[in-house]
Amino acid sequence: MTDPLVPFLSAIAAHDKAALAALYRQLERPLYRFILSRLNDPHEAADILHDVFMEVWRSAGRFEGKSKVQTWVFGIAWRKVIDLRRRTGRMDMPGETPEIVDDSADTEAALLAGQEAAHLRHCLDELGDEHRMAITLAFYEDMTYGQIAEVARVPEGTIKTRIFHAKKLLLRCLSGRVTREVAG
């Protein structure tokens, strides 16, 4: 199966701005979500997103086709996030959960769903960087273990192990809340 994004990179390597714009439209939302999930700061995430596409512009000609274009771009984003964290000395980011207000007829259900989502975000934030990145790419960006391994530049087996342990940690965190609610 051929990667439909490869022609964009070929055109970008030839300095085709329209191709960059088209690739940006294809990847902007999932890439921004990924970066935001790592930084929890919309302004920094937007800056990193811009930096990623500037890097794509500069290095499109060096894409070797050993991975999917999306995987290659997410790898650039991952490295830029890590670089930012190293520069700022922030290797673990606390998560903030926004309050959700719903004026619809089923407000209680929406509030419960919001609380569950907030708790899931809390549990994700409790994970270490490597575990959180693997889970985010696997379940929110629907990447394969192989693609995640390429992004993180580690063996596929390492990603499988990280996801296995991350699931166990998430289950423990999520079930801890259920136990507290039942007891409380």
mmCIF file of C-alpha atoms in Angstrom:
data_model
loop_
_atom_site.group_PDB
_atom_site.id
_atom_site.type_symbol
_atom_site.label_atom_id
_atom_site.label_comp_id
_atom_site.label_asym_id
_atom_site.label_seq_id
_atom_site.Cartn_x
_atom_site.Cartn_y
_atom_site.Cartn_z
ATOM 1 C CA MET A 1 0.000 0.000 0.000
ATOM 2 C CA THR A 2 1.456 3.350 -1.012
ATOM 3 C CA ASP A 3 1.492 6.343 1.282
ATOM 4 C CA PRO A 4 -0.751 9.056 -0.198
ATOM 5 C CA LEU A 5 1.314 11.765 1.507
ATOM 6 C CA VAL A 6 4.612 10.915 -0.258
ATOM 7 C CA PRO A 7 3.822 13.077 -3.323
ATOM 8 C CA PHE A 8 3.420 16.069 -1.011
ATOM 9 C CA LEU A 9 6.937 15.576 0.350
ATOM 10 C CA SER A 10 8.374 15.209 -3.139
ATOM 11 C CA ALA A 11 6.749 18.485 -4.153
ATOM 12 C CA ILE A 12 7.825 20.197 -0.909
ATOM 13 C CA ALA A 13 11.405 19.119 -1.596
ATOM 14 C CA ALA A 14 11.060 21.045 -4.889
ATOM 15 C CA HIS A 15 9.928 24.099 -2.837
ATOM 16 C CA ASP A 16 6.229 23.824 -3.704
ATOM 17 C CA LYS A 17 4.442 25.967 -1.102
ATOM 18 C CA ALA A 18 1.022 24.672 -2.165
ATOM 19 C CA ALA A 19 2.157 21.128 -1.357
ATOM 20 C CA LEU A 20 3.268 22.269 2.102
ATOM 21 C CA ALA A 21 -0.109 23.898 2.640
ATOM 22 C CA ALA A 22 -1.872 20.711 1.536
ATOM 23 C CA LEU A 23 0.244 18.540 3.846
ATOM 24 C CA TYR A 24 -0.403 21.008 6.656
ATOM 25 C CA ARG A 25 -4.166 20.678 6.131
ATOM 26 C CA GLN A 26 -3.846 16.878 6.223
ATOM 27 C CA LEU A 27 -1.799 16.665 9.415
ATOM 28 C CA GLU A 28 -2.483 19.855 11.359
ATOM 29 C CA ARG A 29 -5.222 18.591 13.680
ATOM 30 C CA PRO A 30 -3.810 15.216 14.707
ATOM 31 C CA LEU A 31 -0.314 16.680 15.031
ATOM 32 C CA TYR A 32 -1.532 19.628 17.120
ATOM 33 C CA ARG A 33 -3.508 17.261 19.393
ATOM 34 C CA PHE A 34 -0.412 15.118 19.835
ATOM 35 C CA ILE A 35 1.830 18.093 20.660
ATOM 36 C CA LEU A 36 -0.783 19.615 22.970
ATOM 37 C CA SER A 37 -1.127 16.301 24.817
ATOM 38 C CA ARG A 38 2.629 16.427 25.474
ATOM 39 C CA LEU A 39 2.857 20.081 26.533
ATOM 40 C CA ASN A 40 -0.606 20.986 27.843
ATOM 41 C CA ASP A 41 0.000 24.558 26.638
ATOM 42 C CA PRO A 42 -1.873 25.701 23.513
ATOM 43 C CA HIS A 43 0.595 28.499 22.748
ATOM 44 C CA GLU A 44 3.676 26.299 22.998
ATOM 45 C CA ALA A 45 1.866 23.587 21.016
ATOM 46 C CA ALA A 46 1.110 26.064 18.226
ATOM 47 C CA ASP A 47 4.757 27.187 18.200
ATOM 48 C CA ILE A 48 5.993 23.600 18.005
ATOM 49 C CA LEU A 49 3.470 22.842 15.233
ATOM 50 C CA HIS A 50 4.878 25.756 13.241
ATOM 51 C CA ASP A 51 8.444 24.576 13.922
ATOM 52 C CA VAL A 52 7.580 21.060 12.766
ATOM 53 C CA PHE A 53 6.299 22.266 9.417
ATOM 54 C CA MET A 54 9.306 24.550 9.004
ATOM 55 C CA GLU A 55 11.468 21.475 9.562
ATOM 56 C CA VAL A 56 9.376 19.528 7.027
ATOM 57 C CA TRP A 57 9.974 22.371 4.538
ATOM 58 C CA ARG A 58 13.733 22.281 5.159
ATOM 59 C CA SER A 59 14.193 18.505 5.212
ATOM 60 C CA ALA A 60 11.551 17.065 2.859
ATOM 61 C CA GLY A 61 14.284 16.138 0.405
ATOM 62 C CA ARG A 62 15.905 13.906 3.028
ATOM 63 C CA PHE A 63 12.783 11.771 3.532
ATOM 64 C CA GLU A 64 13.880 8.254 2.580
ATOM 65 C CA GLY A 65 10.488 6.551 2.500
ATOM 66 C CA LYS A 66 11.428 4.039 5.204
ATOM 67 C CA SER A 67 8.308 5.034 7.141
ATOM 68 C CA LYS A 68 4.968 6.650 6.448
ATOM 69 C CA VAL A 69 5.092 10.420 6.026
ATOM 70 C CA GLN A 70 2.797 10.852 9.043
ATOM 71 C CA THR A 71 5.169 8.795 11.186
ATOM 72 C CA TRP A 72 8.140 10.836 9.991
ATOM 73 C CA VAL A 73 6.368 14.132 10.792
ATOM 74 C CA PHE A 74 5.226 12.900 14.225
ATOM 75 C CA GLY A 75 8.834 11.909 14.911
ATOM 76 C CA ILE A 76 9.937 15.468 14.163
ATOM 77 C CA ALA A 77 7.247 16.744 16.542
ATOM 78 C CA TRP A 78 8.256 14.316 19.284
ATOM 79 C CA ARG A 79 11.892 15.424 19.074
ATOM 80 C CA LYS A 80 10.919 19.112 19.129
ATOM 81 C CA VAL A 81 8.779 18.562 22.238
ATOM 82 C CA ILE A 82 11.647 16.757 23.970
ATOM 83 C CA ASP A 83 14.058 19.535 22.953
ATOM 84 C CA LEU A 84 11.707 22.182 24.375
ATOM 85 C CA ARG A 85 11.361 20.279 27.634
ATOM 86 C CA ARG A 86 15.124 19.934 27.942
ATOM 87 C CA ARG A 87 15.635 23.661 27.279
ATOM 88 C CA THR A 88 13.010 24.675 29.816
ATOM 89 C CA GLY A 89 13.850 21.979 32.348
ATOM 90 C CA ARG A 90 10.286 20.641 32.309
ATOM 91 C CA MET A 91 10.467 16.915 31.762
ATOM 92 C CA ASP A 92 7.202 16.046 33.511
ATOM 93 C CA MET A 93 4.216 18.226 32.827
ATOM 94 C CA PRO A 94 1.342 18.550 35.276
ATOM 95 C CA GLY A 95 -2.034 18.341 33.604
ATOM 96 C CA GLU A 96 -4.811 20.802 34.022
ATOM 97 C CA THR A 97 -8.324 19.716 33.277
ATOM 98 C CA PRO A 98 -10.724 22.369 32.046
ATOM 99 C CA GLU A 99 -14.140 22.563 33.582
ATOM 100 C CA ILE A 100 -16.908 21.402 31.280
ATOM 101 C CA VAL A 101 -20.266 23.159 31.393
ATOM 102 C CA ASP A 102 -23.205 21.803 29.428
ATOM 103 C CA ASP A 103 -26.603 23.488 29.174
ATOM 104 C CA SER A 104 -28.244 20.650 27.268
ATOM 105 C CA ALA A 105 -31.202 18.648 28.524
ATOM 106 C CA ASP A 106 -28.951 15.823 29.728
ATOM 107 C CA THR A 107 -26.531 17.922 31.768
ATOM 108 C CA GLU A 108 -25.940 15.235 34.394
ATOM 109 C CA ALA A 109 -24.818 12.701 31.791
ATOM 110 C CA ALA A 110 -22.568 15.295 30.180
ATOM 111 C CA LEU A 111 -21.047 16.236 33.535
ATOM 112 C CA LEU A 112 -20.401 12.578 34.350
ATOM 113 C CA ALA A 113 -18.781 12.079 30.951
ATOM 114 C CA GLY A 114 -16.698 15.204 31.550
ATOM 115 C CA GLN A 115 -15.608 13.912 34.947
ATOM 116 C CA GLU A 116 -14.641 10.567 33.426
ATOM 117 C CA ALA A 117 -12.679 12.309 30.681
ATOM 118 C CA ALA A 118 -10.978 14.522 33.257
ATOM 119 C CA HIS A 119 -10.059 11.472 35.323
ATOM 120 C CA LEU A 120 -8.689 9.717 32.251
ATOM 121 C CA ARG A 121 -6.598 12.822 31.457
ATOM 122 C CA HIS A 122 -5.389 12.792 35.073
ATOM 123 C CA CYS A 123 -4.402 9.128 34.776
ATOM 124 C CA LEU A 124 -2.644 9.796 31.460
ATOM 125 C CA ASP A 125 -0.776 12.689 33.069
ATOM 126 C CA GLU A 126 0.386 10.333 35.828
ATOM 127 C CA LEU A 127 2.196 8.195 33.245
ATOM 128 C CA GLY A 128 5.842 8.822 32.407
ATOM 129 C CA ASP A 129 6.666 10.554 29.130
ATOM 130 C CA GLU A 130 7.462 7.372 27.204
ATOM 131 C CA HIS A 131 4.338 5.534 28.354
ATOM 132 C CA ARG A 132 2.079 8.542 27.690
ATOM 133 C CA MET A 133 3.547 9.090 24.224
ATOM 134 C CA ALA A 134 3.078 5.434 23.272
ATOM 135 C CA ILE A 135 -0.537 5.362 24.495
ATOM 136 C CA THR A 136 -1.354 8.693 22.837
ATOM 137 C CA LEU A 137 -0.017 7.620 19.458
ATOM 138 C CA ALA A 138 -1.574 4.150 19.658
ATOM 139 C CA PHE A 139 -5.057 5.082 20.797
ATOM 140 C CA TYR A 140 -5.558 8.714 19.784
ATOM 141 C CA GLU A 141 -3.590 8.739 16.536
ATOM 142 C CA ASP A 142 -4.215 5.077 15.643
ATOM 143 C CA MET A 143 -0.562 4.365 14.856
ATOM 144 C CA THR A 144 0.835 0.844 14.746
ATOM 145 C CA TYR A 145 3.556 -0.338 17.118
ATOM 146 C CA GLY A 146 6.021 -0.123 14.246
ATOM 147 C CA GLN A 147 5.082 3.474 13.478
ATOM 148 C CA ILE A 148 5.325 4.452 17.145
ATOM 149 C CA ALA A 149 8.737 2.775 17.330
ATOM 150 C CA GLU A 150 9.865 4.897 14.378
ATOM 151 C CA VAL A 151 8.595 8.090 16.017
ATOM 152 C CA ALA A 152 10.330 7.272 19.320
ATOM 153 C CA ARG A 153 13.394 5.753 17.606
ATOM 154 C CA VAL A 154 13.275 2.604 19.734
ATOM 155 C CA PRO A 155 12.671 -1.060 18.861
ATOM 156 C CA GLU A 156 9.081 -2.174 18.282
ATOM 157 C CA GLY A 157 9.347 -4.571 21.235
ATOM 158 C CA THR A 158 10.080 -1.623 23.507
ATOM 159 C CA ILE A 159 6.860 0.066 22.351
ATOM 160 C CA LYS A 160 4.872 -3.129 22.975
ATOM 161 C CA THR A 161 6.287 -3.295 26.486
ATOM 162 C CA ARG A 162 5.603 0.399 27.137
ATOM 163 C CA ILE A 163 1.997 0.078 26.001
ATOM 164 C CA PHE A 164 1.503 -3.095 28.055
ATOM 165 C CA HIS A 165 2.803 -1.388 31.202
ATOM 166 C CA ALA A 166 0.969 1.853 30.451
ATOM 167 C CA LYS A 167 -2.333 -0.031 30.159
ATOM 168 C CA LYS A 168 -1.699 -1.689 33.519
ATOM 169 C CA LEU A 169 -0.880 1.679 35.116
ATOM 170 C CA LEU A 170 -3.961 3.291 33.575
ATOM 171 C CA LEU A 171 -6.171 0.432 34.742
ATOM 172 C CA ARG A 172 -4.773 0.754 38.261
ATOM 173 C CA CYS A 173 -5.355 4.518 38.265
ATOM 174 C CA LEU A 174 -8.849 4.257 36.810
ATOM 175 C CA SER A 175 -9.897 1.365 39.058
ATOM 176 C CA GLY A 176 -8.583 3.265 42.075
ATOM 177 C CA ARG A 177 -11.203 5.903 41.408
ATOM 178 C CA VAL A 178 -13.965 3.319 41.128
ATOM 179 C CA THR A 179 -12.886 1.814 44.457
ATOM 180 C CA ARG A 180 -12.890 5.255 46.131
ATOM 181 C CA GLU A 181 -16.330 6.111 44.708
ATOM 182 C CA VAL A 182 -17.830 2.817 45.894
ATOM 183 C CA ALA A 183 -16.252 3.212 49.349
ATOM 184 C CA GLY A 184 -17.194 6.901 49.594
#
